Coordinates of C-alpha atoms in Angstrom, one line a residue:
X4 CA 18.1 0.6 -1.8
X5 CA 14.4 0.0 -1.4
X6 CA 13.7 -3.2 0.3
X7 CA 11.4 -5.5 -1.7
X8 CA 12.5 -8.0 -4.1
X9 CA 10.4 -5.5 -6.4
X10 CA 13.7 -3.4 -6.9
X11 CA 15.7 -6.4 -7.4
X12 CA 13.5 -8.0 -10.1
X13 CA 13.9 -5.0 -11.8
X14 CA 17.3 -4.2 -12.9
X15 CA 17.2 -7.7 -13.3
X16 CA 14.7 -7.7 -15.9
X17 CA 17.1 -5.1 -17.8
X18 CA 19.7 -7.7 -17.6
X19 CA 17.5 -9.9 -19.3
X20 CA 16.9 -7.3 -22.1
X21 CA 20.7 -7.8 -22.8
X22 CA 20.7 -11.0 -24.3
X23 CA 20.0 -14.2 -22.0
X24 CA 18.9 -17.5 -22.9
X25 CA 15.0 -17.8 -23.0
X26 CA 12.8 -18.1 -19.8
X27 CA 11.0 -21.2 -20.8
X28 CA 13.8 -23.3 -20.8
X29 CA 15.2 -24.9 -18.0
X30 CA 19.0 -23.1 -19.1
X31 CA 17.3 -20.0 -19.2
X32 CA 15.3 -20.1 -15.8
X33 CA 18.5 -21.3 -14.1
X34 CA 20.4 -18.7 -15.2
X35 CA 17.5 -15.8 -14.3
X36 CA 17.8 -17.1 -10.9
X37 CA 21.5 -17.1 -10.4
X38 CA 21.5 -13.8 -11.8
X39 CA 18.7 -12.8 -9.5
X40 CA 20.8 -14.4 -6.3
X41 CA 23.8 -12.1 -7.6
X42 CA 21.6 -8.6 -7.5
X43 CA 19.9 -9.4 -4.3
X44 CA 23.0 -10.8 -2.5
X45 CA 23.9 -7.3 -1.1
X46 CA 20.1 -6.2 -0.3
X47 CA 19.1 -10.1 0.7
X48 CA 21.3 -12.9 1.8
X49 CA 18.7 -15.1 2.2
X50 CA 16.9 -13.9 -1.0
X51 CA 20.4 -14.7 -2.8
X52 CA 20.3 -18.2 -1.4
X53 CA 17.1 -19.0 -1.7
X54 CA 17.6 -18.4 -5.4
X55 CA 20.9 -20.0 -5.9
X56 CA 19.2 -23.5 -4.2
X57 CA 16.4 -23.0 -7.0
X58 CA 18.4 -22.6 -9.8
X59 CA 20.6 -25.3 -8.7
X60 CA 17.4 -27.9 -8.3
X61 CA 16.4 -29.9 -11.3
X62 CA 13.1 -30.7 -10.0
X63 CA 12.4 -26.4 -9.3
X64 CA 13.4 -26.0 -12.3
X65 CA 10.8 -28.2 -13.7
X66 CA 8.3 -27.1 -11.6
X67 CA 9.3 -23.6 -12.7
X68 CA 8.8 -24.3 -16.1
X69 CA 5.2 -25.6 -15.8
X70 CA 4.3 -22.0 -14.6
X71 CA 2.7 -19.8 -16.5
X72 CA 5.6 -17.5 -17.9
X73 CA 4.2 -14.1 -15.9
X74 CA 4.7 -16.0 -12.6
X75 CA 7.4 -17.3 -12.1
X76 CA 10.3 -14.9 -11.9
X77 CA 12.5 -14.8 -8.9
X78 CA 10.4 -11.6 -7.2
X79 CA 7.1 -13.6 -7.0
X80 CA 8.2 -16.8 -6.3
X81 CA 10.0 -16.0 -3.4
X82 CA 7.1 -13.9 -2.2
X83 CA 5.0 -16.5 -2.8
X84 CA 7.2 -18.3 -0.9
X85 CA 7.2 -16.1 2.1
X86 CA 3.4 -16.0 1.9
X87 CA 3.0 -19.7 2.2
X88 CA 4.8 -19.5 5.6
X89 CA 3.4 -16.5 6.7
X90 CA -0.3 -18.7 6.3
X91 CA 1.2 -21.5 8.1
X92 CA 1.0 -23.7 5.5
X93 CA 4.9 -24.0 5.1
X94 CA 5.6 -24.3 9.0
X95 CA 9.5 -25.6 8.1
X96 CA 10.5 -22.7 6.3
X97 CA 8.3 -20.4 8.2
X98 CA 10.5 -21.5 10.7
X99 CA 13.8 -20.6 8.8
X100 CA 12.9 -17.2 8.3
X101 CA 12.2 -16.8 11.9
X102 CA 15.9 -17.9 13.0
X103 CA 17.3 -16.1 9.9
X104 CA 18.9 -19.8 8.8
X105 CA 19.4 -19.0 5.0
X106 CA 21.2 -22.4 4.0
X107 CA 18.0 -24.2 5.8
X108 CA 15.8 -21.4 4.4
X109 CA 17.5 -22.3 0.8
X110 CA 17.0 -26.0 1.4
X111 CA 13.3 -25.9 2.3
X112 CA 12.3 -23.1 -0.6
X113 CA 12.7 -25.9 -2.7
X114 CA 10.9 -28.7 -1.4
X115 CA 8.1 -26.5 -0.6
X116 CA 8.3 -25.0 -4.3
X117 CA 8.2 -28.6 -5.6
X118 CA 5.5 -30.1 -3.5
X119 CA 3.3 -27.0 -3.7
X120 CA 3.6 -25.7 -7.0
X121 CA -0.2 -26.0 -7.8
X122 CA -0.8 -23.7 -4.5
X123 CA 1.7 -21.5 -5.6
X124 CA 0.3 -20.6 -9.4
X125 CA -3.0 -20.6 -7.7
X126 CA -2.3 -17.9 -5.1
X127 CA -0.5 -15.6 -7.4
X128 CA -3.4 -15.5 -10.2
X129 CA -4.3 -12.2 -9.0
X130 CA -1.0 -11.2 -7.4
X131 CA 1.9 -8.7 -8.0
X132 CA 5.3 -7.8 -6.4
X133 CA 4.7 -4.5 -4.6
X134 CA 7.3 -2.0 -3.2
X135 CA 4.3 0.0 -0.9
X136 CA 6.3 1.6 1.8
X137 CA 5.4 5.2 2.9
X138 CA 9.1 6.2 2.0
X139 CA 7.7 7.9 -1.1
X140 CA 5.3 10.2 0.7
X141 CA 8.6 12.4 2.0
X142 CA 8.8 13.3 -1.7
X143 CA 5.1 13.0 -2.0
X144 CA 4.4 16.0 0.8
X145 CA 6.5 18.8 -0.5
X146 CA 5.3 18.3 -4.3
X147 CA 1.8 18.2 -3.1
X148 CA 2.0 21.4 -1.1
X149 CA 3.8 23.1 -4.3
X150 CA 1.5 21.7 -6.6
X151 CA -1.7 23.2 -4.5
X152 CA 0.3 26.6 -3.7
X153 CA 0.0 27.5 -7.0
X154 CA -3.0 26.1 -8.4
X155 CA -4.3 28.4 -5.6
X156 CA -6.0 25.5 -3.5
X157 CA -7.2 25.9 0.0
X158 CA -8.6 21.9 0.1
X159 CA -7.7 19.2 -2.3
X160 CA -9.0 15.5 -3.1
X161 CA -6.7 13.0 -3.9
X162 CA -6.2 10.3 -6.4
X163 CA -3.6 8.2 -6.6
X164 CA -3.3 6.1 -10.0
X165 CA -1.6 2.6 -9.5
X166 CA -2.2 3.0 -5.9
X167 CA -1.9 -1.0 -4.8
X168 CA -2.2 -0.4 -1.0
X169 CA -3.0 3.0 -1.1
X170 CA -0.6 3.8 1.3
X171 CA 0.1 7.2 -0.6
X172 CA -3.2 8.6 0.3
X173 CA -1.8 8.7 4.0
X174 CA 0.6 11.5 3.0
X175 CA -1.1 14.2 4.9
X176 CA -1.3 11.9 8.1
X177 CA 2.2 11.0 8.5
X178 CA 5.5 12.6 10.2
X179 CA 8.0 13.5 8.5
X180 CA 12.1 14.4 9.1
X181 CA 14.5 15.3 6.4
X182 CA 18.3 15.1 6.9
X183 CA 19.1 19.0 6.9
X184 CA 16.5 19.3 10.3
X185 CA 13.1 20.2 8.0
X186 CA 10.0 18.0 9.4
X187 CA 6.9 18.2 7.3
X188 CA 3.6 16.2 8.1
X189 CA 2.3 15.6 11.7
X190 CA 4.5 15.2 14.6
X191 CA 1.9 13.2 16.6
X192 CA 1.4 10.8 13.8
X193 CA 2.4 6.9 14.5
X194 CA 4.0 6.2 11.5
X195 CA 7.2 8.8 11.2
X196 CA 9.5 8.7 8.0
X197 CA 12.8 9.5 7.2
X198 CA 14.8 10.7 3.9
X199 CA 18.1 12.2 3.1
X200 CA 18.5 15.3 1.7
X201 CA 21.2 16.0 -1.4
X202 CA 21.8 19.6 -2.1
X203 CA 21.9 22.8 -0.3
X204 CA 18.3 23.5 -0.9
X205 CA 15.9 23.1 1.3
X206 CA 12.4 22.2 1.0
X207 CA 9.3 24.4 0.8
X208 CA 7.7 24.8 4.1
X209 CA 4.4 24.3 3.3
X210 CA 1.4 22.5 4.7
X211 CA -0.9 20.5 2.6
X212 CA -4.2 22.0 2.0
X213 CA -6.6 20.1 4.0
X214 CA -7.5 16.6 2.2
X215 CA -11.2 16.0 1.7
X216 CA -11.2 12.7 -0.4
X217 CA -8.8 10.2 -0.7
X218 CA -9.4 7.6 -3.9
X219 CA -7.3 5.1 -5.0
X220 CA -7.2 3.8 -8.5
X221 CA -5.8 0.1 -9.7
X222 CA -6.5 -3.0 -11.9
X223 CA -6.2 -5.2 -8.8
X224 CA -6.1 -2.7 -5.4
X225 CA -4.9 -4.5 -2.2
X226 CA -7.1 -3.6 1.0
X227 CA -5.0 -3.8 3.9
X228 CA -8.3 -4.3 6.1
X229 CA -8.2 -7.9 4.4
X230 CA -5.9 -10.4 6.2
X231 CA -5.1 -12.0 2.9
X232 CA -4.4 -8.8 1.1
X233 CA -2.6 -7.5 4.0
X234 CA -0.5 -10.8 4.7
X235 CA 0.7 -10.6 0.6
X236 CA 2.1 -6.9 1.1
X237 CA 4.2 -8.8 4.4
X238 CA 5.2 -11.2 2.3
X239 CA 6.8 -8.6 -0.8
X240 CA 9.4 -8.2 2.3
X241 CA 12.0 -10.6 2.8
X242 CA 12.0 -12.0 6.2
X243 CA 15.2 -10.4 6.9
X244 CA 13.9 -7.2 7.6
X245 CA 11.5 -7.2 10.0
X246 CA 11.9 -3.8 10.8
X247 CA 10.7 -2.8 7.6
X248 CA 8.0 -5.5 7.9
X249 CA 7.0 -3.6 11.6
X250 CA 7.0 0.0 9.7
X251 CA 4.8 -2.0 7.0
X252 CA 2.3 -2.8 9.8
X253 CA 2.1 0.0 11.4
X254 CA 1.4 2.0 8.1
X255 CA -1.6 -0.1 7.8
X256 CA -2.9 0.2 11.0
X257 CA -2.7 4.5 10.1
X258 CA -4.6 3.4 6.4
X259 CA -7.2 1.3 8.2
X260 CA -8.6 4.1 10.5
X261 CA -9.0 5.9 7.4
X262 CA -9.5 3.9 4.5
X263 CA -9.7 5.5 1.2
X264 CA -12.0 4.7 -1.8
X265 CA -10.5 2.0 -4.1
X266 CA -11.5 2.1 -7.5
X267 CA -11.1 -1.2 -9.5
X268 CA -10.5 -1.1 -13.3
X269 CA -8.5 0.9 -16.0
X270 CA -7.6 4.8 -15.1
X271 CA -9.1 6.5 -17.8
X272 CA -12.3 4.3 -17.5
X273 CA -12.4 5.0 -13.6
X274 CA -11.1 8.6 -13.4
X275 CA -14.3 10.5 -14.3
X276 CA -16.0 8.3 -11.0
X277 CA -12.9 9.3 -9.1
X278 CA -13.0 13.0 -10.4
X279 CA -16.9 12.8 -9.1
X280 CA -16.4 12.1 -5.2
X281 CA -14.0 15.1 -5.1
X282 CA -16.2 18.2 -3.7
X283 CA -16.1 21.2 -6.6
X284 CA -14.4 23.1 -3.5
X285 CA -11.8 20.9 -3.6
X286 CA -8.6 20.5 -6.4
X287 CA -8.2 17.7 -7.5
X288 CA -4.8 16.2 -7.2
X289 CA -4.2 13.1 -9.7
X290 CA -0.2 11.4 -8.6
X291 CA 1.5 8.1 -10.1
X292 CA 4.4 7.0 -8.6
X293 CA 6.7 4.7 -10.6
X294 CA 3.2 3.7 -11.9
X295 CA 3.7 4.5 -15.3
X296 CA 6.5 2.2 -16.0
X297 CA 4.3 -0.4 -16.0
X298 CA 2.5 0.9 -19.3
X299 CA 3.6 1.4 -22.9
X300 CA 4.6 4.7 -24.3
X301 CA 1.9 5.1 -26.2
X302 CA -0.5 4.5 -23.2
X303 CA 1.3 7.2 -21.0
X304 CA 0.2 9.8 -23.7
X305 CA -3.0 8.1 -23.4
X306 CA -3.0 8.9 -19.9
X307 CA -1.9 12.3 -20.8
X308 CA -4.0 13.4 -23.4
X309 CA -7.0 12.0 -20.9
X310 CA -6.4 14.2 -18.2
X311 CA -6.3 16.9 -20.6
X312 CA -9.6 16.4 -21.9
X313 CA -11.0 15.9 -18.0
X314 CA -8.7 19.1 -17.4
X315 CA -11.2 21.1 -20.1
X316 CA -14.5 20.7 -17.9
X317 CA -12.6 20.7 -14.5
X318 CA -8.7 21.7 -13.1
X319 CA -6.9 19.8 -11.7
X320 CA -3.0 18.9 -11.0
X321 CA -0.8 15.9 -11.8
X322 CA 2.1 15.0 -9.7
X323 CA 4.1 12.8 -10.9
X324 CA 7.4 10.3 -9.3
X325 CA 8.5 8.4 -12.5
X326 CA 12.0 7.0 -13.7
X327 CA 14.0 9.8 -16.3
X328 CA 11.6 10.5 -19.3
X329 CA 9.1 8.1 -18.2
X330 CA 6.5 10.4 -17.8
X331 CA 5.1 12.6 -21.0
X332 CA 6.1 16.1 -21.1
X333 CA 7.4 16.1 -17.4
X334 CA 11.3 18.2 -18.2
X335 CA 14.4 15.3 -17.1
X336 CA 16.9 18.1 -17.1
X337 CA 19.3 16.5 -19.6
X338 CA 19.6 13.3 -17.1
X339 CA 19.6 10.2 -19.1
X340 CA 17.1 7.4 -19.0
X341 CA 17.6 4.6 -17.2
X342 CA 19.9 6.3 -15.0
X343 CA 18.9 5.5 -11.7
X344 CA 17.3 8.0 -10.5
X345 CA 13.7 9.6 -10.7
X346 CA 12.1 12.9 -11.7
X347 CA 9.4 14.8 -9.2
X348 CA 7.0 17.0 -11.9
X349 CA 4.2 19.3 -11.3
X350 CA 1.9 19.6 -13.9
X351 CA -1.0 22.2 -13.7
X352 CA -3.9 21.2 -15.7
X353 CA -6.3 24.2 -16.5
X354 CA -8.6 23.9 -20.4
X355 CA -6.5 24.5 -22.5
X356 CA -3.4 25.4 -20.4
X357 CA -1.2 22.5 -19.1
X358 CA 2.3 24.4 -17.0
X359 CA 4.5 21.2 -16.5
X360 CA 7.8 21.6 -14.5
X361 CA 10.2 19.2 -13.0
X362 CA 10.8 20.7 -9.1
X363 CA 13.4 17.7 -8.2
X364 CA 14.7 14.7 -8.2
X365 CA 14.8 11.3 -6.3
X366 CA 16.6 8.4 -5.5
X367 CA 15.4 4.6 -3.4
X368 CA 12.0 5.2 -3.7
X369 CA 11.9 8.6 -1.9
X370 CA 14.6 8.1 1.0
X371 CA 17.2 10.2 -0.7
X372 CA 15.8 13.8 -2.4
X373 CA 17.2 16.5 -4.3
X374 CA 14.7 19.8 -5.1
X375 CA 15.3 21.9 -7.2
X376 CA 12.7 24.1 -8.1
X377 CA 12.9 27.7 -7.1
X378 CA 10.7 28.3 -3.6

């Protein structure tokens, strides 16, 4: 499982889909919570206690309730949370999370919720959950590589829609080892990843073209050279895991010594400007990565029929890491939706001609792959 509280607030939110009381009332945020505790409990102890002690709290509750509705699920509270002791301004729980003390962890969560609601709304304005580990580039890597193999690429720019961090435009730059003895990526690299392979197929062997821009594109990009920006993506990790918190680090330290273009505003507004900084001896090469989830249906074909149009002046490529049938016209292979598990696609965008295919799929955020696509 990945390891944000992204994840959990997730199937969560499906849970909520199926019928429970409404969010504004102080019934229906107490329940959210407990149901949150009960998700995270095998992921998160702490997470699962921290949440139980909130939705056990009149007064948390209250103060819950005064939010404004977008902020104050279980995911962003508790990194809000985390980011208040991170900044020192929550020293007491800060301290929790460094002995690992859930129940006194629990017990502070809500005094600081209560007394510091105000700070809490105000620091999550701009703010969203984010589930930005590298894990995703192991299934980034190999689809890239296709994806420029037969568009026929020798150097490729890319642009990452829904990029947050960025931390996908490091793809090229990072080591990578693969359960059935494949390593892709650079060897020398100091952030090294790890994912498990399903199947009896291995991986193509191909390098990534060389990379001669790297642009990211969001409606609120985090720069991991900004100590606040860098101190919220800390704080989307519980406590628990500092190891993942130390990977976290170190891939932005890598990011830093590189940093990419990031591109504020929506795609299709942006993308022409992005399209722009990539030389014309270059391909460009557009992913998302469970970024489309986040829109509408009929914005996805929005998306779509956009890089189309683009794709008549210019080719171009689209890989895509999205949830079964989430993306347009990327193939699911019969799989049902919502079924846990996402679909790798290549799409080849050239006028007229779009050749979409679905080369594998993926589980946990990229640590568990399964390719499929004939080498």
């Amino acid at each position: 499982m990945p390891s944000s509280w992204r994840h959990v607030a997730t199937v969560f939110s499906w849970h909520r889909s199926k019928g429970d009381s409404p969010v504004g009332s102080s019934c229906g945020l107490a329940q959210r919570y407990r149901r949150f505790a009960e998700t995270a409990a095998g992921e998160s102890p702490m997470s699962a206690r921290v949440a139980t002690a909130l939705s056990e709290s009149d007064d948390a509750l209250d103060a819950l309730a005064g939010m404004p509705a977008r902020k104050r699920n279980p995911a962003m509270i508790l990194a809000a949370l985390h980011d208040l002791a991170l900044a020192g301004r929550a020293p007491r729980l800060a301290a929790a999370h460094a002995s690992l003390d859930g129940p006194a962890a629990a017990r502070v969560a809500v005094e600081v919720l209560v007394r510091m609601s105000d700070e809490i709304v105000a620091g999550t304005v701009h703010r969203r959950v984010h589930a930005n580990e590298t894990g995703r580039c192991a299934v980034l890597y190999p689809a890239i590589a296709e994806a420029a193999r037969r568009a026929g690429a020798e150097a490729v720019g890319l642009i990452d829609v829904g990029c947050g961090a960025a931390l996908n435009l490091t793809v090229d730059r990072v080591g990578l080892t693969y359960s059935n003895g494949q390593r892709l990526g650079d060897d020398a690299s100091i952030v090294q990843m790890e994912a498990s392979i399903v199947g009896e197929r291995r991986l193509p062997a191909r390098a990534l073209p060389h990379v001669t821009t790297r642009i990211g594109i969001d409606t609120d990009p985090i720069y991991v050279t900004d100590p606040v920006d860098a101190r919220w993506l800390r704080a989307c990790i519980s406590p628990e895991h500092p190891d993942r918190i130390a990977q976290l680090e170190t891939e932005m330290t890598l990011l830093a010594t590189e940093p990419p273009d990031l591109l504020h505003g929506d795609t299709l507004d942006v993308l022409p400007d992005a399209l722009a900084r990539v030389p014309a001896s270059a391909l460009p090469v557009i992913t998302t990565t469970w970024s489309l989830a986040k829109l509408l249906l009929e914005s996805r074909w929005r998306f779509l029929r956009g890089l189309d149009e683009i794709a008549a002046h210019r080719p171009m490529v689209w890989v895509s890491v999205e949830g079964v049938g989430v993306a347009p016209t990327v193939p699911t292979f019969g799989d049902r939706h919502a079924s846990g598990h996402s679909i790798i696609g290549v799409s080849i965008l050239d006028g007229a001609s779009r050749q979409t295919e679905a080369v594998g799929r993926c589980w946990s955020r990229g640590r568990l792959l399964s390719w499929l696509a004939e080498a």
